[in-house]
């Protein structure tokens, strides 16, 4: 029987990994298809003919209030947390001390939100946990490259524990790309950005 759900993604995409995790948690059978953006498949162009980007289908709680809260934290993670960590990551050694300050402030808010909970969604993994899954997947990669501990247990004990528990869930960990492969990719990205001439 042909699998009805086809997931178009790239092997290292945080958003693709997020959807893989969500589908596995929900028990949805799907066929993962890794795309090459230098040679986009006809299927990708067919489903997104205008932007030719990978379409995504979010999972949301049924309760309107819970859905609104989930949307807020998901957007906060994508727009604020991810961007602040990335900005710190691509800075040089002289700038990184100041660059990490905004990221630390955002992480403090996550620590507060997790107070008294195992996961963002409570005792079970929900859409917000899936959305923040990159913290457990990518942050250790960036920490290794930077030789700095961003989410240290002594500073963010609750967030650190949440990341640890999330990473132990088999259906989540199984969909993550190899750690060393990610280290190689993001180290190359950082080096190329640091070597690039500043904009005029």
Coordinates of N, CA and C in Angstrom, one line a residue:
X1 N 0.8 -1.2 0.0 CA 0.0 0.0 0.0 C 0.9 1.3 0.0
X2 N 0.6 2.2 -0.9 CA 1.4 3.4 -1.0 C 1.1 4.3 0.2
X3 N 2.2 4.9 0.7 CA 2.0 5.8 1.8 C 1.5 7.1 1.3
X4 N 0.4 7.6 2.0 CA -0.3 8.8 1.4 C 0.5 10.1 1.8
X5 N 1.2 10.2 2.9 CA 1.9 11.4 3.3 C 3.4 11.3 2.8
X6 N 3.7 12.3 2.0 CA 5.1 12.5 1.6 C 5.7 13.8 2.2
X7 N 6.8 13.7 2.9 CA 7.4 14.8 3.6 C 8.6 15.3 2.8
X8 N 8.5 16.5 2.2 CA 9.6 17.0 1.5 C 10.5 17.9 2.5
X9 N 11.8 17.6 2.5 CA 12.6 18.3 3.5 C 14.1 18.2 3.0
X10 N 15.0 18.9 3.7 CA 16.4 18.6 3.5 C 16.9 17.9 4.8
X11 N 18.0 17.3 4.7 CA 18.5 16.4 5.7 C 18.8 17.1 7.0
X12 N 19.2 18.4 6.9 CA 19.6 19.1 8.1 C 18.7 20.2 8.5
X13 N 17.5 20.4 7.8 CA 16.6 21.5 8.1 C 16.0 21.3 9.5
X14 N 16.1 22.3 10.3 CA 15.4 22.3 11.6 C 13.9 22.1 11.5
X15 N 13.4 22.8 10.5 CA 11.9 22.7 10.3 C 11.5 21.3 9.8
X16 N 12.3 20.8 9.0 CA 12.0 19.4 8.5 C 12.1 18.4 9.6
X17 N 13.1 18.5 10.4 CA 13.3 17.6 11.6 C 12.1 17.8 12.5
X18 N 11.6 19.0 12.7 CA 10.4 19.3 13.5 C 9.2 18.5 13.1
X19 N 9.0 18.5 11.8 CA 7.8 17.9 11.2 C 8.0 16.3 11.3
X20 N 9.2 15.9 11.1 CA 9.4 14.4 11.2 C 9.1 14.0 12.6
X21 N 9.5 14.7 13.6 CA 9.2 14.4 15.0 C 7.8 14.4 15.3
X22 N 7.1 15.4 14.8 CA 5.6 15.5 15.0 C 4.9 14.4 14.4
X23 N 5.3 14.0 13.2 CA 4.6 12.9 12.5 C 4.8 11.6 13.3
X24 N 6.0 11.4 13.8 CA 6.3 10.1 14.5 C 5.6 10.1 15.9
X25 N 5.6 11.2 16.5 CA 4.9 11.3 17.8 C 3.4 11.0 17.6
X26 N 2.8 11.5 16.5 CA 1.4 11.2 16.2 C 1.2 9.8 15.6
X27 N 2.2 9.1 15.3 CA 2.1 7.8 14.7 C 1.6 7.8 13.3
X28 N 1.9 8.9 12.5 CA 1.5 9.0 11.1 C 2.6 8.4 10.2
X29 N 2.2 7.5 9.4 CA 3.1 6.9 8.4 C 3.4 7.8 7.3
X30 N 4.6 8.0 6.9 CA 5.0 8.9 5.9 C 6.2 8.5 5.2
X31 N 6.4 9.1 4.0 CA 7.6 8.8 3.2 C 8.5 10.1 3.2
X32 N 9.7 10.0 3.9 CA 10.5 11.2 3.9 C 11.3 11.3 2.5
X33 N 11.3 12.5 2.0 CA 12.0 12.8 0.7 C 12.9 13.9 0.9
X34 N 14.2 13.6 0.9 CA 15.2 14.7 1.0 C 15.4 15.4 -0.3
X35 N 15.2 16.7 -0.2 CA 15.4 17.6 -1.4 C 16.8 18.1 -1.6
X36 N 17.2 18.4 -2.8 CA 18.4 19.1 -3.1 C 18.0 20.4 -3.7
X37 N 18.3 21.5 -3.0 CA 17.8 22.8 -3.5 C 18.5 23.3 -4.7
X38 N 19.7 22.6 -5.1 CA 20.3 23.0 -6.3 C 19.7 22.2 -7.5
X39 N 18.9 21.3 -7.2 CA 18.2 20.5 -8.2 C 16.8 20.1 -7.7
X40 N 15.9 21.0 -7.6 CA 14.6 20.8 -7.0 C 13.8 19.8 -7.8
X41 N 13.1 18.9 -7.1 CA 12.4 17.8 -7.8 C 11.1 18.4 -8.3
X42 N 10.5 17.7 -9.3 CA 9.2 18.1 -9.9 C 8.1 18.1 -8.8
X43 N 8.2 17.2 -7.8 CA 7.2 17.1 -6.8 C 7.2 18.4 -5.9
X44 N 8.4 18.9 -5.6 CA 8.5 20.1 -4.8 C 7.9 21.3 -5.6
X45 N 8.3 21.4 -6.8 CA 7.7 22.5 -7.6 C 6.2 22.4 -7.8
X46 N 5.7 21.2 -7.9 CA 4.3 20.9 -8.1 C 3.5 21.4 -6.9
X47 N 4.0 21.2 -5.7 CA 3.2 21.5 -4.5 C 3.5 22.9 -4.0
X48 N 4.5 23.6 -4.6 CA 4.8 25.0 -4.2 C 5.3 25.7 -5.4
X49 N 4.5 25.9 -6.4 CA 4.9 26.4 -7.7 C 5.4 27.9 -7.7
X50 N 4.9 28.7 -6.7 CA 5.3 30.1 -6.6 C 6.7 30.3 -6.0
X51 N 6.8 29.9 -4.7 CA 8.1 30.1 -4.0 C 9.1 28.9 -4.2
X52 N 8.5 27.8 -4.6 CA 9.4 26.6 -4.8 C 10.1 26.2 -3.5
X53 N 9.5 26.4 -2.4 CA 10.0 26.1 -1.1 C 9.2 24.9 -0.5
X54 N 9.8 24.3 0.5 CA 9.1 23.1 1.1 C 7.9 23.5 1.9
X55 N 6.7 23.1 1.6 CA 5.5 23.4 2.3 C 5.5 22.6 3.7
X56 N 4.9 23.2 4.7 CA 4.8 22.5 6.0 C 3.4 22.6 6.5
X57 N 3.1 21.5 7.3 CA 1.7 21.4 7.8 C 1.8 21.3 9.3
X58 N 1.5 22.3 10.1 CA 1.7 22.3 11.5 C 0.6 21.5 12.3
X59 N 1.0 21.0 13.5 CA 0.1 20.3 14.4 C -0.3 21.3 15.5
X60 N -1.6 21.4 15.8 CA -2.0 22.3 16.8 C -3.0 21.7 17.8
X61 N -3.0 22.1 19.0 CA -4.0 21.6 20.0 C -5.4 22.0 19.5
X62 N -6.4 21.2 20.0 CA -7.8 21.4 19.6 C -8.3 22.6 20.4
X63 N -8.0 22.8 21.7 CA -8.5 23.9 22.5 C -8.0 25.2 21.9
X64 N -8.9 26.2 21.7 CA -8.5 27.5 21.1 C -7.4 28.2 21.9
X65 N -7.6 28.2 23.3 CA -6.7 28.9 24.1 C -5.3 28.2 24.1
X66 N -5.3 26.9 24.2 CA -4.0 26.2 24.1 C -3.4 26.3 22.7
X67 N -4.2 26.4 21.7 CA -3.7 26.6 20.4 C -3.0 28.0 20.2
X68 N -3.6 29.0 20.8 CA -3.1 30.4 20.8 C -1.8 30.4 21.6
X69 N -1.7 29.8 22.7 CA -0.5 29.8 23.5 C 0.6 29.1 22.8
X70 N 0.2 27.9 22.2 CA 1.2 27.2 21.4 C 1.8 28.0 20.2
X71 N 0.9 28.7 19.6 CA 1.3 29.6 18.4 C 2.3 30.6 18.9
X72 N 2.0 31.2 20.1 CA 2.8 32.3 20.6 C 4.3 31.7 20.9
X73 N 4.3 30.6 21.6 CA 5.7 30.1 22.0 C 6.4 29.6 20.8
X74 N 5.7 29.0 19.8 CA 6.3 28.5 18.6 C 6.9 29.7 17.8
X75 N 6.2 30.8 17.7 CA 6.7 32.0 17.0 C 7.8 32.6 17.8
X76 N 7.7 32.6 19.1 CA 8.7 33.2 19.9 C 10.0 32.4 19.7
X77 N 9.9 31.1 19.7 CA 11.1 30.3 19.5 C 11.7 30.5 18.1
X78 N 10.9 30.6 17.1 CA 11.5 30.8 15.7 C 12.0 32.2 15.5
X79 N 11.2 33.2 16.0 CA 11.6 34.6 15.7 C 12.6 35.2 16.7
X80 N 12.5 34.8 17.9 CA 13.4 35.4 19.0 C 14.5 34.5 19.4
X81 N 14.2 33.3 19.9 CA 15.2 32.4 20.5 C 16.2 32.0 19.4
X82 N 15.7 31.4 18.3 CA 16.5 30.9 17.3 C 17.4 32.0 16.6
X83 N 16.8 33.1 16.4 CA 17.6 34.2 15.7 C 18.7 34.8 16.7
X84 N 18.4 34.9 18.0 CA 19.4 35.4 18.9 C 20.5 34.4 19.1
X85 N 20.2 33.1 19.1 CA 21.3 32.1 19.2 C 22.1 32.1 17.9
X86 N 21.5 32.2 16.8 CA 22.2 32.2 15.5 C 23.1 33.4 15.4
X87 N 22.6 34.6 15.8 CA 23.4 35.8 15.8 C 24.6 35.7 16.6
X88 N 24.5 35.1 17.8 CA 25.6 34.9 18.7 C 26.6 33.9 18.1
X89 N 26.1 32.9 17.4 CA 26.9 31.8 16.8 C 27.8 32.3 15.7
X90 N 27.4 33.3 14.9 CA 28.1 33.7 13.8 C 29.1 34.9 14.1
X91 N 29.1 35.3 15.4 CA 30.0 36.3 15.7 C 31.4 35.8 16.0
X92 N 32.4 36.7 15.9 CA 33.8 36.3 16.2 C 34.0 36.3 17.7
X93 N 35.2 35.9 18.1 CA 35.5 35.8 19.5 C 35.4 37.1 20.3
X94 N 35.8 38.2 19.6 CA 35.8 39.5 20.3 C 34.4 40.0 20.6
X95 N 33.5 39.5 19.7 CA 32.1 40.0 19.8 C 31.2 39.1 20.6
X96 N 31.6 37.8 20.7 CA 30.6 36.8 21.2 C 30.1 37.0 22.6
X97 N 30.9 37.6 23.5 CA 30.5 37.8 24.9 C 29.2 38.7 24.9
X98 N 29.2 39.8 24.2 CA 28.1 40.6 24.1 C 26.9 40.0 23.3
X99 N 27.3 39.2 22.3 CA 26.3 38.7 21.4 C 25.5 37.6 22.1
X100 N 26.0 36.9 23.0 CA 25.2 35.9 23.7 C 24.2 36.4 24.7
X101 N 24.4 37.7 25.1 CA 23.5 38.3 26.1 C 22.0 38.2 25.7
X102 N 21.6 38.6 24.5 CA 20.2 38.5 24.1 C 19.7 37.1 24.1
X103 N 20.5 36.2 23.7 CA 20.1 34.8 23.7 C 19.9 34.3 25.1
X104 N 20.7 34.6 26.0 CA 20.6 34.2 27.4 C 19.3 34.7 28.0
X105 N 18.9 36.0 27.7 CA 17.7 36.6 28.2 C 16.5 35.8 27.6
X106 N 16.5 35.4 26.4 CA 15.4 34.6 25.8 C 15.3 33.2 26.5
X107 N 16.5 32.6 26.7 CA 16.5 31.3 27.4 C 15.9 31.4 28.8
X108 N 16.2 32.5 29.5 CA 15.6 32.7 30.8 C 14.1 32.6 30.8
X109 N 13.5 33.2 29.8 CA 12.0 33.1 29.6 C 11.5 31.7 29.4
X110 N 12.3 30.9 28.7 CA 11.9 29.5 28.5 C 12.0 28.8 29.8
X111 N 13.1 29.1 30.6 CA 13.3 28.4 31.9 C 12.1 28.7 32.8
X112 N 11.6 30.0 32.8 CA 10.5 30.3 33.6 C 9.2 29.6 33.1
X113 N 9.0 29.5 31.8 CA 7.8 28.9 31.3 C 7.8 27.4 31.7
X114 N 8.9 26.8 31.8 CA 9.0 25.4 32.1 C 8.8 25.0 33.6
X115 N 8.8 26.1 34.4 CA 8.7 25.9 35.9 C 7.6 24.9 36.2
X116 N 7.9 23.8 36.9 CA 6.9 22.9 37.4 C 6.4 21.9 36.3
X117 N 7.1 21.9 35.1 CA 6.6 21.0 34.0 C 7.8 20.2 33.5
X118 N 7.5 19.0 33.0 CA 8.5 18.2 32.4 C 8.8 18.7 31.0
X119 N 7.7 19.0 30.3 CA 7.9 19.5 28.9 C 7.1 20.8 28.8
X120 N 7.2 21.5 27.7 CA 6.4 22.8 27.5 C 4.9 22.5 27.6
X121 N 4.6 21.3 27.1 CA 3.1 21.0 27.0 C 2.7 20.2 28.2
X122 N 3.5 20.1 29.2 CA 3.1 19.4 30.4 C 3.9 18.1 30.6
X123 N 3.1 17.0 30.9 CA 3.8 15.7 31.1 C 4.1 15.0 29.8
X124 N 3.4 15.4 28.7 CA 3.6 14.7 27.4 C 4.2 15.7 26.4
X125 N 4.8 15.2 25.4 CA 5.4 16.1 24.3 C 4.2 16.6 23.5
X126 N 4.3 17.9 23.2 CA 3.3 18.6 22.4 C 3.9 19.4 21.3
X127 N 3.1 20.2 20.6 CA 3.6 20.9 19.5 C 4.7 21.9 19.9
X128 N 4.6 22.5 21.0 CA 5.7 23.5 21.4 C 7.0 22.8 21.7
X129 N 6.9 21.6 22.2 CA 8.1 20.8 22.4 C 8.8 20.4 21.1
X130 N 7.9 20.0 20.2 CA 8.4 19.7 18.8 C 9.1 21.0 18.2
X131 N 8.4 22.1 18.4 CA 9.0 23.4 17.8 C 10.3 23.7 18.5
X132 N 10.5 23.4 19.8 CA 11.7 23.8 20.4 C 12.7 22.6 20.4
X133 N 12.4 21.6 19.7 CA 13.3 20.4 19.7 C 14.7 20.7 19.2
X134 N 14.8 21.7 18.4 CA 16.1 22.1 17.9 C 17.1 22.5 19.0
X135 N 16.5 22.9 20.1 CA 17.4 23.2 21.3 C 18.2 22.0 21.7
X136 N 17.6 20.9 21.7 CA 18.2 19.6 22.1 C 19.1 19.0 21.0
X137 N 18.8 19.4 19.8 CA 19.5 18.8 18.6 C 20.6 19.7 18.2
X138 N 20.3 21.0 17.9 CA 21.3 21.9 17.3 C 22.2 22.6 18.3
X139 N 21.7 23.0 19.5 CA 22.5 23.8 20.4 C 23.8 23.0 20.8
X140 N 23.7 21.7 21.1 CA 24.9 21.0 21.4 C 26.0 21.0 20.3
X141 N 25.5 21.1 19.0 CA 26.3 21.2 17.9 C 27.0 22.6 17.9
X142 N 26.3 23.6 18.1 CA 26.8 25.0 18.2 C 27.8 25.2 19.4
X143 N 27.4 24.5 20.5 CA 28.3 24.6 21.7 C 29.6 24.0 21.4
X144 N 29.6 22.8 20.7 CA 30.9 22.2 20.4 C 31.7 23.0 19.5
X145 N 31.1 23.6 18.5 CA 31.9 24.4 17.6 C 32.4 25.7 18.2
X146 N 31.6 26.3 19.1 CA 32.0 27.5 19.8 C 32.9 27.3 21.0
X147 N 32.9 26.0 21.5 CA 33.6 25.7 22.7 C 33.1 26.5 23.9
X148 N 31.7 26.6 23.9 CA 31.1 27.4 25.0 C 29.8 26.7 25.4
X149 N 29.4 26.7 26.7 CA 28.2 26.0 27.1 C 27.1 27.1 27.2
X150 N 26.2 27.0 26.3 CA 25.1 28.0 26.3 C 24.0 27.7 27.2
X151 N 23.6 26.4 27.2 CA 22.5 26.0 28.1 C 23.1 25.1 29.2
X152 N 23.8 25.7 30.1 CA 24.5 25.0 31.1 C 23.5 24.5 32.2
X153 N 23.7 23.4 32.8 CA 22.8 22.8 33.8 C 22.7 23.7 35.0
X154 N 23.8 24.3 35.4 CA 23.8 25.1 36.6 C 23.1 26.4 36.4
X155 N 22.9 26.9 35.1 CA 22.2 28.1 34.9 C 20.8 27.9 34.5
X156 N 20.6 26.9 33.7 CA 19.2 26.6 33.2 C 18.9 25.1 33.5
X157 N 18.7 24.8 34.8 CA 18.5 23.4 35.2 C 17.2 22.8 34.6
X158 N 16.2 23.6 34.6 CA 14.9 23.1 34.1 C 14.9 22.9 32.6
X159 N 15.4 23.9 31.9 CA 15.5 23.7 30.4 C 16.5 22.6 30.0
X160 N 17.5 22.5 30.7 CA 18.5 21.5 30.5 C 17.9 20.1 30.7
X161 N 17.1 19.9 31.7 CA 16.5 18.7 32.0 C 15.4 18.3 30.9
X162 N 14.7 19.4 30.5 CA 13.7 19.2 29.5 C 14.3 18.7 28.2
X163 N 15.4 19.4 27.8 CA 16.2 19.0 26.6 C 16.6 17.5 26.7
X164 N 17.1 17.2 27.9 CA 17.6 15.8 28.1 C 16.5 14.8 27.9
X165 N 15.4 15.1 28.6 CA 14.2 14.1 28.5 C 13.7 14.0 27.0
X166 N 13.7 15.2 26.4 CA 13.2 15.2 25.0 C 14.1 14.4 24.1
X167 N 15.4 14.5 24.3 CA 16.3 13.8 23.4 C 16.3 12.3 23.7
X168 N 15.8 11.8 24.8 CA 15.7 10.4 25.1 C 14.5 9.7 24.4
X169 N 13.6 10.5 23.9 CA 12.4 9.9 23.3 C 12.8 9.2 22.0
X170 N 12.7 7.9 21.8 CA 13.2 7.2 20.6 C 12.7 7.8 19.3
X171 N 11.4 8.1 19.2 CA 10.9 8.5 17.9 C 11.5 9.9 17.5
X172 N 11.9 10.7 18.6 CA 12.5 12.0 18.3 C 14.0 11.8 17.9
X173 N 14.8 11.1 18.8 CA 16.2 10.9 18.5 C 16.5 10.2 17.2
X174 N 15.6 9.3 16.8 CA 15.8 8.6 15.6 C 15.7 9.4 14.3
X175 N 15.1 10.6 14.4 CA 14.9 11.4 13.2 C 16.0 12.5 13.1
X176 N 16.9 12.6 14.1 CA 17.9 13.6 14.1 C 19.1 13.2 13.2
X177 N 19.6 14.1 12.4 CA 20.8 13.8 11.6 C 22.0 13.5 12.5
X178 N 23.0 12.8 12.0 CA 24.2 12.5 12.8 C 24.9 13.8 13.4
X179 N 25.2 13.7 14.6 CA 25.8 14.9 15.3 C 27.0 15.4 14.6
X180 N 28.0 14.5 14.3 CA 29.2 14.9 13.6 C 29.0 15.5 12.3
X181 N 28.0 15.0 11.6 CA 27.7 15.6 10.2 C 27.2 17.0 10.4
X182 N 26.4 17.3 11.4 CA 25.9 18.6 11.7 C 27.0 19.6 12.1
X183 N 27.9 19.0 12.9 CA 29.1 19.8 13.3 C 29.9 20.3 12.1
X184 N 30.1 19.4 11.2 CA 30.9 19.7 10.0 C 30.2 20.8 9.2
X185 N 28.9 20.6 9.0 CA 28.2 21.5 8.2 C 28.1 22.9 8.8
X186 N 27.8 23.0 10.1 CA 27.7 24.3 10.7 C 29.0 25.0 11.0
X187 N 30.1 24.2 11.2 CA 31.4 24.8 11.3 C 31.8 25.5 10.0
X188 N 31.5 24.8 8.9 CA 31.8 25.4 7.6 C 31.0 26.6 7.3
X189 N 29.7 26.6 7.7 CA 28.9 27.8 7.6 C 29.5 29.0 8.4
X190 N 29.8 28.7 9.6 CA 30.3 29.8 10.5 C 31.6 30.3 9.9
X191 N 32.5 29.5 9.5 CA 33.8 29.9 9.0 C 33.6 30.8 7.7
X192 N 32.7 30.3 6.9 CA 32.5 31.1 5.6 C 31.9 32.5 5.9
X193 N 31.0 32.6 6.9 CA 30.5 33.9 7.3 C 31.5 34.8 8.0
X194 N 32.4 34.2 8.8 CA 33.4 35.0 9.4 C 34.4 35.5 8.5
X195 N 34.7 34.7 7.4 CA 35.7 35.1 6.4 C 35.1 36.1 5.4
X196 N 33.8 36.2 5.3 CA 33.2 37.0 4.3 C 33.5 38.5 4.6
X197 N 33.7 39.3 3.6 CA 34.0 40.7 3.8 C 32.8 41.4 4.4
X198 N 32.9 42.4 5.3 CA 31.8 43.1 5.8 C 31.0 43.9 4.7
X199 N 29.7 44.0 4.9 CA 28.9 44.8 3.9 C 29.3 46.3 4.0
X200 N 29.3 46.9 2.8 CA 29.7 48.3 2.8 C 28.5 49.1 3.4

